[in-house]
Amino acid sequence: MTKEVLKHFINGEYVQTSGTEFFDLVSPVDEQVYASSPNATQDDVDQAYIAALEAAKVWGKTTPSARQNALLKLADVIEQNAERIIDAQSAETGQLKHMIAQEEVKTSIDHIRFFAGAARCLEGKATGEYLEGYSSSIRREPLGVVGQVAPWNYPLMMAVWKIAPALAAGNSVVLKPSDTTPSSSLILAELAAPLFPKGVFNVILGRADAGSKVVSHETPALVSITGSVRAGLQVAASAAANLAKAHLELGGKAPVVVFADANLEKAAETIAIAAFFNAGQDCTAAARVLVEESIYEKFIALLVEQTKTIHCGQPDDETALYGALNNDRQLDQVKGFLARLPANAKIEIGGNRVDRPGYYFEPTIISGLEQHDEVVQTEIFGPVITVQSFKNDDDALEKANDVEYGLASSVWTTSHSRALRFSRDLDFGTVWINTHIPLAAEMPHGGFKKSGYGKDLSAYGLEEYTRIKHVMSAYDE
């Protein structure tokens, strides 16, 4: 059987790479090679940016209503092609098809429609006479061209989080999807091509070095990545070299603080789902659980019982909660964390690769941990929950904040005053109260510390892709 050879999508069409380097794409479902991808050359990237620059001259001058209409049409055409996207993505991610349908396709459509509306609602200071004899006004303008790198954990949705606000603001885009999950981004660009001027949305394929070419290029006014802290630091350095803006959504290690007065059964059920969902490959996953001492053993037992009801499965398994890990490197990373556990750690359940083809790993809970342990401090990005105890509110806050990340968190309590205090003192970009992981298009998503800076979603996310210009006019005498 001949494997498919993928192409870049530049200036509104599929194009061959100018280079000769290709690599195999392996399905995490069965570990079989299903396609071959080019690794972008500098010329490939240059051609994408030439197309994007030309397109920006046209797209950047369109009216907000024209951009809204194009985005609404894109949302409709994604809806019409949902099955194609789901089939392509599940084969290369190992994700469950029903999960992609609900959590990526449906959600992505909603987010595009939100940004379509937001394109017509940009705000600024009112025009007025702030200096006698002069009138001042504010223009919000597109940046021009942006370079973006998307991850493999939610390929469609993360691509949409990148391109939707950028296009809504009037920018053109060069997007580099993950090397292991390019298909949904290519389909997205193909579906968008008839709706936008040529060159508005370009997709470059390749490994990490191709991504480096995209973000270090002198053309983009902003470079954006969703990825690891290490990758984010490299992107920030590349942006600084060109005085480009950087938008970084990086790793997380979300603390989940459970007090004795919480609804423990509900907490255990929600936390288990929020931790193991998408095989824990989520930077907001409820993976670091902190439990009040008086209920520590009881809550571990509740988590274990809940975990026994959860299993991983192949893409068509509608009874499974999650599918395979995305690639062999990620599987090795998760196994490595388990292999390096300290003597004080106890595996309550799981801890092993599932004995069948594919990159499947059991839902796992680890207790007995100390604050300095590697699995507490470092993002695992797999179906693994760590559990620690705390003595009181101050101890809980100290342990919750004592990581380099600052993306998301949750607190579980029936005390209103405690919930307010923790929403203030938890050093994370999102604080959920008695829930964990829901997102809304109208609310911003983004972190502090080494989880990066810049916001996705919401009007704040749209503003990231604009620049502010002051226009002052003198009154005639």
Short mmCIF file of C-alpha atoms in Angstrom, two decimals:
data_model
loop_
_atom_site.label_atom_id
_atom_site.label_comp_id
_atom_site.label_asym_id
_atom_site.label_seq_id
_atom_site.Cartn_x
_atom_site.Cartn_y
_atom_site.Cartn_z
CA MET A 1 0.00 0.00 0.00
CA THR A 2 1.39 3.41 -1.03
CA LYS A 3 1.53 5.88 1.83
CA GLU A 4 0.26 9.40 1.34
CA VAL A 5 2.88 12.12 0.87
CA LEU A 6 1.72 15.38 2.44
CA LYS A 7 2.30 18.85 1.03
CA HIS A 8 2.48 22.37 2.42
CA PHE A 9 -0.50 24.68 1.87
CA ILE A 10 0.74 28.03 0.55
CA ASN A 11 -1.07 30.86 -1.23
CA GLY A 12 -4.35 28.98 -1.39
CA GLU A 13 -3.11 25.63 -2.70
CA TYR A 14 -1.11 22.51 -1.90
CA VAL A 15 2.53 22.83 -2.96
CA GLN A 16 5.50 20.49 -3.07
CA THR A 17 8.40 21.18 -0.77
CA SER A 18 11.52 22.63 -2.34
CA GLY A 19 13.58 20.19 -0.30
CA THR A 20 14.24 16.46 -0.19
CA GLU A 21 13.83 15.68 3.52
CA PHE A 22 10.75 13.68 4.50
CA PHE A 23 9.80 11.74 7.63
CA ASP A 24 7.25 9.05 8.44
CA LEU A 25 4.03 9.72 10.33
CA VAL A 26 3.13 6.89 12.71
CA SER A 27 -0.38 6.30 14.02
CA PRO A 28 -0.44 5.96 17.82
CA VAL A 29 -3.42 3.62 17.46
CA ASP A 30 -1.50 0.75 15.87
CA GLU A 31 2.09 2.05 15.52
CA GLN A 32 1.90 1.77 11.72
CA VAL A 33 3.26 4.31 9.24
CA TYR A 34 0.35 6.00 7.45
CA ALA A 35 1.92 8.98 5.65
CA SER A 36 5.09 10.89 4.89
CA SER A 37 5.60 14.59 5.66
CA PRO A 38 8.08 17.08 4.26
CA ASN A 39 10.37 18.94 6.60
CA ALA A 40 10.11 22.56 5.48
CA THR A 41 13.12 24.27 3.98
CA GLN A 42 13.95 27.93 4.41
CA ASP A 43 12.66 28.52 0.89
CA ASP A 44 9.31 26.89 1.78
CA VAL A 45 8.94 29.22 4.76
CA ASP A 46 10.03 32.24 2.71
CA GLN A 47 7.39 31.47 0.08
CA ALA A 48 4.68 31.19 2.75
CA TYR A 49 5.62 34.56 4.20
CA ILE A 50 5.76 36.19 0.74
CA ALA A 51 2.20 34.97 0.17
CA ALA A 52 1.10 36.13 3.62
CA LEU A 53 2.62 39.60 3.11
CA GLU A 54 0.76 40.10 -0.16
CA ALA A 55 -2.49 38.85 1.36
CA ALA A 56 -2.15 41.15 4.38
CA LYS A 57 -2.28 44.18 2.07
CA VAL A 58 -5.78 43.14 1.04
CA TRP A 59 -7.15 41.32 4.10
CA GLY A 60 -5.98 44.00 6.52
CA LYS A 61 -8.13 46.60 4.76
CA THR A 62 -11.36 44.60 4.75
CA THR A 63 -14.23 45.70 6.94
CA PRO A 64 -15.01 43.88 10.19
CA SER A 65 -18.27 42.69 8.67
CA ALA A 66 -16.43 41.13 5.72
CA ARG A 67 -14.09 39.30 8.08
CA GLN A 68 -17.06 38.20 10.17
CA ASN A 69 -18.83 36.77 7.13
CA ALA A 70 -15.76 34.82 6.02
CA LEU A 71 -15.27 33.34 9.49
CA LEU A 72 -18.94 32.41 9.81
CA LYS A 73 -18.70 30.61 6.47
CA LEU A 74 -15.57 28.81 7.70
CA ALA A 75 -17.46 27.62 10.79
CA ASP A 76 -20.26 26.33 8.57
CA VAL A 77 -17.94 24.46 6.23
CA ILE A 78 -16.12 22.84 9.17
CA GLU A 79 -19.51 21.67 10.43
CA GLN A 80 -20.27 20.20 7.00
CA ASN A 81 -16.91 18.39 6.88
CA ALA A 82 -16.82 17.24 10.49
CA GLU A 83 -16.53 13.52 9.75
CA ARG A 84 -13.56 14.04 7.45
CA ILE A 85 -11.74 16.02 10.11
CA ILE A 86 -12.60 13.52 12.86
CA ASP A 87 -11.40 10.51 10.86
CA ALA A 88 -8.14 12.18 9.83
CA GLN A 89 -7.35 13.48 13.30
CA SER A 90 -8.18 10.32 15.24
CA ALA A 91 -5.84 8.28 13.05
CA GLU A 92 -2.88 10.51 13.84
CA THR A 93 -3.63 11.41 17.47
CA GLY A 94 -5.23 8.24 18.83
CA GLN A 95 -8.02 10.40 20.25
CA LEU A 96 -11.54 9.06 20.59
CA LYS A 97 -13.79 10.06 17.72
CA HIS A 98 -16.68 11.00 19.97
CA MET A 99 -14.35 13.22 21.97
CA ILE A 100 -13.04 14.98 18.86
CA ALA A 101 -16.60 15.55 17.67
CA GLN A 102 -17.77 17.10 20.94
CA GLU A 103 -14.67 18.75 22.38
CA GLU A 104 -12.79 19.84 19.27
CA VAL A 105 -15.03 20.14 16.23
CA LYS A 106 -18.10 21.50 18.04
CA THR A 107 -15.99 23.71 20.30
CA SER A 108 -13.84 25.00 17.43
CA ILE A 109 -16.95 25.97 15.47
CA ASP A 110 -18.26 27.88 18.49
CA HIS A 111 -14.92 29.66 18.97
CA ILE A 112 -14.73 30.71 15.31
CA ARG A 113 -18.26 32.09 15.52
CA PHE A 114 -17.33 33.99 18.67
CA PHE A 115 -14.35 35.65 16.99
CA ALA A 116 -16.46 36.38 13.93
CA GLY A 117 -18.70 38.50 16.17
CA ALA A 118 -15.83 39.93 18.18
CA ALA A 119 -14.27 41.26 14.98
CA ARG A 120 -17.03 43.89 14.96
CA CYS A 121 -16.68 44.87 18.62
CA LEU A 122 -13.15 46.20 19.05
CA GLU A 123 -12.95 48.96 21.65
CA GLY A 124 -10.79 51.96 22.48
CA LYS A 125 -10.85 55.34 24.20
CA ALA A 126 -13.57 57.67 22.98
CA THR A 127 -12.63 60.27 20.39
CA GLY A 128 -12.35 63.63 22.12
CA GLU A 129 -10.40 66.80 22.86
CA TYR A 130 -7.78 65.63 25.33
CA LEU A 131 -5.60 68.61 24.47
CA GLU A 132 -7.16 72.01 23.76
CA GLY A 133 -7.40 72.66 20.03
CA TYR A 134 -6.86 69.05 19.03
CA SER A 135 -9.05 66.01 18.50
CA SER A 136 -7.66 62.56 19.31
CA SER A 137 -8.89 59.13 18.31
CA ILE A 138 -7.65 55.56 18.58
CA ARG A 139 -7.29 53.10 15.72
CA ARG A 140 -6.99 49.39 16.37
CA GLU A 141 -5.21 47.90 13.39
CA PRO A 142 -4.08 44.40 12.41
CA LEU A 143 -0.42 43.65 13.06
CA GLY A 144 0.04 42.40 9.51
CA VAL A 145 1.56 38.90 9.34
CA VAL A 146 1.80 36.48 12.25
CA GLY A 147 3.73 33.21 12.61
CA GLN A 148 2.15 30.49 14.74
CA VAL A 149 3.10 27.04 16.04
CA ALA A 150 0.35 24.69 17.26
CA PRO A 151 0.71 21.55 19.45
CA TRP A 152 -0.39 17.94 18.97
CA ASN A 153 -2.71 17.46 21.95
CA TYR A 154 -5.77 19.20 20.43
CA PRO A 155 -4.66 19.79 16.84
CA LEU A 156 -7.86 21.26 15.39
CA MET A 157 -8.89 23.34 18.38
CA MET A 158 -5.40 24.72 19.01
CA ALA A 159 -5.08 25.69 15.34
CA VAL A 160 -8.43 27.49 15.62
CA TRP A 161 -7.31 29.26 18.81
CA LYS A 162 -4.37 30.55 16.76
CA ILE A 163 -5.94 31.51 13.46
CA ALA A 164 -9.43 32.68 14.47
CA PRO A 165 -8.43 35.81 16.45
CA ALA A 166 -5.60 36.55 14.02
CA LEU A 167 -7.90 36.44 10.98
CA ALA A 168 -10.70 38.26 12.80
CA ALA A 169 -8.32 41.14 13.51
CA GLY A 170 -7.30 41.33 9.83
CA ASN A 171 -3.95 39.54 9.89
CA SER A 172 -2.60 36.85 7.58
CA VAL A 173 -1.11 33.67 9.05
CA VAL A 174 1.72 31.20 8.58
CA LEU A 175 0.88 28.21 10.80
CA LYS A 176 3.18 25.29 11.62
CA PRO A 177 1.20 22.39 13.16
CA SER A 178 2.94 19.67 15.17
CA ASP A 179 5.01 17.27 13.10
CA THR A 180 2.88 14.35 14.34
CA THR A 181 -0.57 15.89 13.74
CA PRO A 182 -0.67 17.98 10.55
CA SER A 183 -3.82 16.67 8.86
CA SER A 184 -6.58 18.68 10.56
CA SER A 185 -4.65 21.93 10.00
CA LEU A 186 -4.24 21.10 6.31
CA ILE A 187 -7.95 20.34 6.00
CA LEU A 188 -8.74 23.59 7.83
CA ALA A 189 -6.59 25.57 5.37
CA GLU A 190 -8.14 23.77 2.40
CA LEU A 191 -11.66 24.54 3.61
CA ALA A 192 -10.74 28.17 4.27
CA ALA A 193 -9.10 28.75 0.88
CA PRO A 194 -12.26 29.64 -1.11
CA LEU A 195 -13.43 32.00 1.64
CA PHE A 196 -10.36 34.22 2.09
CA PRO A 197 -7.91 35.97 -0.24
CA LYS A 198 -5.04 33.73 -1.37
CA GLY A 199 -2.21 33.70 1.13
CA VAL A 200 -4.27 34.70 4.17
CA PHE A 201 -3.86 31.26 5.76
CA ASN A 202 -0.75 29.18 5.01
CA VAL A 203 0.36 25.89 6.58
CA ILE A 204 4.00 24.80 6.73
CA LEU A 205 4.84 21.20 7.69
CA GLY A 206 7.89 19.84 9.45
CA ARG A 207 9.73 19.05 12.64
CA ALA A 208 10.92 21.46 15.33
CA ASP A 209 13.54 23.03 13.04
CA ALA A 210 10.76 23.97 10.61
CA GLY A 211 8.94 25.66 13.49
CA SER A 212 12.14 27.54 14.33
CA LYS A 213 12.27 28.83 10.76
CA VAL A 214 8.68 30.08 11.08
CA VAL A 215 9.16 31.94 14.38
CA SER A 216 12.67 33.31 13.66
CA HIS A 217 11.70 34.77 10.30
CA GLU A 218 12.04 38.54 9.98
CA THR A 219 8.52 38.97 8.53
CA PRO A 220 6.00 38.29 11.32
CA ALA A 221 5.02 41.11 13.68
CA LEU A 222 3.96 38.52 16.24
CA VAL A 223 4.96 34.90 16.83
CA SER A 224 2.82 32.56 18.88
CA ILE A 225 3.24 29.06 20.25
CA THR A 226 1.31 26.63 22.37
CA GLY A 227 3.85 24.14 23.66
CA SER A 228 6.43 23.32 26.29
CA VAL A 229 8.30 25.81 28.46
CA ARG A 230 11.51 24.91 26.63
CA ALA A 231 9.94 25.63 23.24
CA GLY A 232 8.39 28.85 24.56
CA LEU A 233 11.75 30.15 25.74
CA GLN A 234 13.19 29.51 22.28
CA VAL A 235 10.28 31.31 20.59
CA ALA A 236 10.59 34.28 22.96
CA ALA A 237 14.30 34.55 22.12
CA SER A 238 13.57 34.40 18.38
CA ALA A 239 10.90 37.09 18.72
CA ALA A 240 13.23 39.32 20.72
CA ALA A 241 15.89 39.09 18.00
CA ASN A 242 13.42 40.62 15.54
CA LEU A 243 11.61 42.88 18.04
CA ALA A 244 8.44 40.93 17.28
CA LYS A 245 5.71 40.43 19.83
CA ALA A 246 5.48 36.97 21.43
CA HIS A 247 2.37 35.12 22.51
CA LEU A 248 3.20 32.08 24.65
CA GLU A 249 0.78 29.48 26.02
CA LEU A 250 3.06 26.95 27.68
CA GLY A 251 2.93 24.12 30.19
CA GLY A 252 0.95 23.71 33.36
CA LYS A 253 0.85 21.81 36.63
CA ALA A 254 -2.61 22.64 37.92
CA PRO A 255 -3.13 22.36 41.68
CA VAL A 256 -6.50 20.90 42.69
CA VAL A 257 -7.09 21.86 46.33
CA VAL A 258 -9.70 19.72 48.10
CA PHE A 259 -10.97 20.69 51.55
CA ALA A 260 -12.81 18.45 54.00
CA ASP A 261 -16.02 20.48 53.63
CA ALA A 262 -16.25 19.84 49.87
CA ASN A 263 -18.65 17.43 48.21
CA LEU A 264 -16.05 14.69 48.09
CA GLU A 265 -17.89 12.26 45.83
CA LYS A 266 -18.52 14.96 43.23
CA ALA A 267 -14.94 16.18 43.56
CA ALA A 268 -13.48 12.71 43.03
CA GLU A 269 -15.62 12.09 39.96
CA THR A 270 -14.90 15.46 38.36
CA ILE A 271 -11.19 15.43 39.16
CA ALA A 272 -10.65 11.94 37.75
CA ILE A 273 -12.31 12.91 34.49
CA ALA A 274 -10.46 16.24 34.32
CA ALA A 275 -7.15 14.51 34.98
CA PHE A 276 -7.46 11.56 32.58
CA PHE A 277 -9.39 13.30 29.80
CA ASN A 278 -7.43 13.19 26.51
CA ALA A 279 -4.96 10.86 28.25
CA GLY A 280 -3.91 13.71 30.54
CA GLN A 281 -2.41 15.49 27.53
CA ASP A 282 -3.81 18.83 28.59
CA CYS A 283 -1.87 21.67 30.20
CA THR A 284 -4.84 22.38 32.49
CA ALA A 285 -5.35 18.73 33.52
CA ALA A 286 -6.34 18.15 37.17
CA ALA A 287 -3.14 16.22 37.70
CA ARG A 288 -1.80 17.59 41.03
CA VAL A 289 -4.30 16.98 43.82
CA LEU A 290 -3.79 18.52 47.27
CA VAL A 291 -6.08 17.08 49.97
CA GLU A 292 -6.74 18.25 53.53
CA GLU A 293 -5.06 15.88 56.01
CA SER A 294 -8.26 14.81 57.76
CA ILE A 295 -9.72 13.32 54.55
CA TYR A 296 -6.48 12.29 52.79
CA GLU A 297 -6.94 8.50 52.93
CA LYS A 298 -10.69 8.72 52.31
CA PHE A 299 -10.26 10.88 49.23
CA ILE A 300 -7.55 8.67 47.77
CA ALA A 301 -9.95 5.74 48.12
CA LEU A 302 -12.68 7.72 46.34
CA LEU A 303 -10.29 8.63 43.52
CA VAL A 304 -9.18 5.02 43.14
CA GLU A 305 -12.77 3.78 42.98
CA GLN A 306 -13.58 6.41 40.37
CA THR A 307 -10.49 5.48 38.36
CA LYS A 308 -11.58 1.83 38.26
CA THR A 309 -14.55 2.96 36.15
CA ILE A 310 -12.27 4.61 33.58
CA HIS A 311 -10.47 2.97 30.70
CA CYS A 312 -8.66 3.94 27.53
CA GLY A 313 -9.72 2.68 24.13
CA GLN A 314 -9.38 2.86 20.38
CA PRO A 315 -10.93 5.74 18.41
CA ASP A 316 -14.34 4.08 17.88
CA ASP A 317 -14.77 3.03 21.55
CA GLU A 318 -17.60 5.21 22.84
CA THR A 319 -17.31 3.75 26.35
CA ALA A 320 -13.71 4.89 26.81
CA LEU A 321 -12.69 8.19 28.41
CA TYR A 322 -9.46 8.59 26.49
CA GLY A 323 -7.35 7.12 23.73
CA ALA A 324 -3.66 6.64 23.05
CA LEU A 325 -0.80 8.92 23.96
CA ASN A 326 0.17 10.87 20.88
CA ASN A 327 3.59 9.44 20.06
CA ASP A 328 6.34 7.11 21.20
CA ARG A 329 8.34 9.98 22.73
CA GLN A 330 5.42 10.93 24.93
CA LEU A 331 4.89 7.33 25.98
CA ASP A 332 8.56 7.06 26.94
CA GLN A 333 8.30 10.31 28.89
CA VAL A 334 5.39 9.04 30.98
CA LYS A 335 7.10 5.70 31.58
CA GLY A 336 10.25 7.56 32.60
CA PHE A 337 8.47 9.51 35.31
CA LEU A 338 7.10 6.27 36.76
CA ALA A 339 10.49 4.57 36.58
CA ARG A 340 12.13 7.41 38.52
CA LEU A 341 9.63 7.57 41.37
CA PRO A 342 11.23 8.05 44.81
CA ALA A 343 10.93 5.44 47.56
CA ASN A 344 8.27 7.48 49.39
CA ALA A 345 5.88 7.30 46.42
CA LYS A 346 3.10 4.72 46.26
CA ILE A 347 1.26 3.74 43.08
CA GLU A 348 -2.34 3.33 44.18
CA ILE A 349 -3.60 2.12 40.79
CA GLY A 350 -2.23 1.79 37.26
CA GLY A 351 1.35 2.64 36.44
CA ASN A 352 1.80 0.53 33.32
CA ARG A 353 1.58 0.62 29.57
CA VAL A 354 -1.48 -1.25 28.31
CA ASP A 355 -0.44 -4.59 26.81
CA ARG A 356 -1.57 -4.16 23.20
CA PRO A 357 -0.41 -2.32 20.05
CA GLY A 358 -0.60 1.44 20.28
CA TYR A 359 0.66 4.00 22.78
CA TYR A 360 -1.88 3.28 25.53
CA PHE A 361 -1.22 3.86 29.24
CA GLU A 362 -3.31 2.96 32.27
CA PRO A 363 -4.98 5.67 34.39
CA THR A 364 -2.59 6.08 37.31
CA ILE A 365 -2.70 7.56 40.82
CA ILE A 366 0.43 8.17 42.91
CA SER A 367 0.32 9.06 46.63
CA GLY A 368 2.86 9.60 49.42
CA LEU A 369 4.64 12.39 47.57
CA GLU A 370 6.72 15.30 48.81
CA GLN A 371 6.67 18.81 47.40
CA HIS A 372 10.14 18.54 45.85
CA ASP A 373 9.46 15.24 44.03
CA GLU A 374 9.86 15.37 40.26
CA VAL A 375 6.30 14.22 39.51
CA VAL A 376 4.96 17.05 41.68
CA GLN A 377 7.14 19.76 40.14
CA THR A 378 7.22 18.75 36.47
CA GLU A 379 4.42 18.44 33.92
CA ILE A 380 3.92 14.76 33.05
CA PHE A 381 1.35 15.25 30.26
CA GLY A 382 -0.07 11.78 30.67
CA PRO A 383 -2.89 9.98 32.53
CA VAL A 384 -1.26 10.37 35.95
CA ILE A 385 -2.62 11.99 39.13
CA THR A 386 -0.34 12.88 42.04
CA VAL A 387 -1.85 13.25 45.53
CA GLN A 388 -0.40 15.17 48.49
CA SER A 389 -1.80 16.26 51.84
CA PHE A 390 -1.90 19.70 53.44
CA LYS A 391 -2.47 20.89 57.02
CA ASN A 392 -4.40 24.15 56.62
CA ASP A 393 -5.24 26.97 54.20
CA ASP A 394 -1.79 28.53 54.33
CA ASP A 395 -0.06 25.20 53.76
CA ALA A 396 -2.38 24.47 50.83
CA LEU A 397 -1.62 27.81 49.19
CA GLU A 398 2.11 27.45 49.72
CA LYS A 399 2.17 24.00 48.11
CA ALA A 400 -0.23 24.96 45.33
CA ASN A 401 1.87 27.96 44.26
CA ASP A 402 5.24 26.25 44.71
CA VAL A 403 5.76 25.27 41.05
CA GLU A 404 7.20 27.17 38.09
CA TYR A 405 3.90 27.04 36.22
CA GLY A 406 0.89 29.34 36.57
CA LEU A 407 -1.76 28.30 34.07
CA ALA A 408 -4.79 26.83 35.87
CA SER A 409 -6.00 25.71 39.29
CA SER A 410 -9.11 24.75 41.23
CA VAL A 411 -10.35 24.84 44.81
CA TRP A 412 -13.03 22.58 46.24
CA THR A 413 -14.89 23.92 49.28
CA THR A 414 -18.34 25.01 50.45
CA SER A 415 -16.83 28.00 52.29
CA HIS A 416 -17.56 31.19 50.35
CA SER A 417 -14.87 33.21 52.12
CA ARG A 418 -12.24 30.51 51.53
CA ALA A 419 -13.19 30.29 47.86
CA LEU A 420 -12.77 34.06 47.52
CA ARG A 421 -9.41 34.01 49.29
CA PHE A 422 -8.08 31.20 47.08
CA SER A 423 -9.36 32.85 43.91
CA ARG A 424 -7.23 35.84 44.92
CA ASP A 425 -4.14 34.05 46.21
CA LEU A 426 -3.73 31.16 43.79
CA ASP A 427 -1.06 32.36 41.34
CA PHE A 428 -2.67 30.95 38.21
CA GLY A 429 -4.38 32.46 35.17
CA THR A 430 -7.58 30.49 35.79
CA VAL A 431 -9.12 29.52 39.13
CA TRP A 432 -12.09 27.14 39.05
CA ILE A 433 -14.27 26.76 42.14
CA ASN A 434 -15.88 23.34 42.69
CA THR A 435 -15.18 22.37 39.09
CA HIS A 436 -12.17 21.91 36.82
CA ILE A 437 -11.45 22.36 33.08
CA PRO A 438 -14.54 24.03 31.48
CA LEU A 439 -13.68 26.88 29.10
CA ALA A 440 -15.87 29.54 27.49
CA ALA A 441 -15.06 31.48 24.33
CA GLU A 442 -15.97 34.73 26.09
CA MET A 443 -13.41 34.21 28.88
CA PRO A 444 -9.59 34.46 28.54
CA HIS A 445 -7.24 31.50 28.79
CA GLY A 446 -3.58 32.06 29.61
CA GLY A 447 -1.09 31.79 32.42
CA PHE A 448 1.54 33.40 34.59
CA LYS A 449 5.16 32.57 35.40
CA LYS A 450 6.64 29.92 33.09
CA SER A 451 3.23 29.08 31.69
CA GLY A 452 3.82 32.06 29.44
CA TYR A 453 2.04 35.30 28.62
CA GLY A 454 -0.72 36.44 26.32
CA LYS A 455 -4.34 35.33 26.29
CA ASP A 456 -6.25 32.95 24.06
CA LEU A 457 -10.03 33.21 23.57
CA SER A 458 -12.18 36.23 24.55
CA ALA A 459 -11.87 39.85 23.50
CA TYR A 460 -8.48 39.88 25.25
CA GLY A 461 -7.29 37.19 22.84
CA LEU A 462 -8.45 39.23 19.86
CA GLU A 463 -6.63 42.31 21.13
CA GLU A 464 -3.36 40.34 21.17
CA TYR A 465 -3.47 40.46 17.37
CA THR A 466 -3.97 44.21 17.06
CA ARG A 467 -1.82 47.31 17.38
CA ILE A 468 -2.94 50.69 18.72
CA LYS A 469 -2.45 53.90 16.79
CA HIS A 470 -3.15 57.41 18.11
CA VAL A 471 -4.48 59.85 15.51
CA MET A 472 -4.47 63.56 16.46
CA SER A 473 -5.91 66.34 14.35
CA ALA A 474 -5.62 70.10 14.90
CA TYR A 475 -8.74 72.25 14.62
CA ASP A 476 -8.59 75.03 12.06
CA GLU A 477 -8.37 78.53 13.49
#
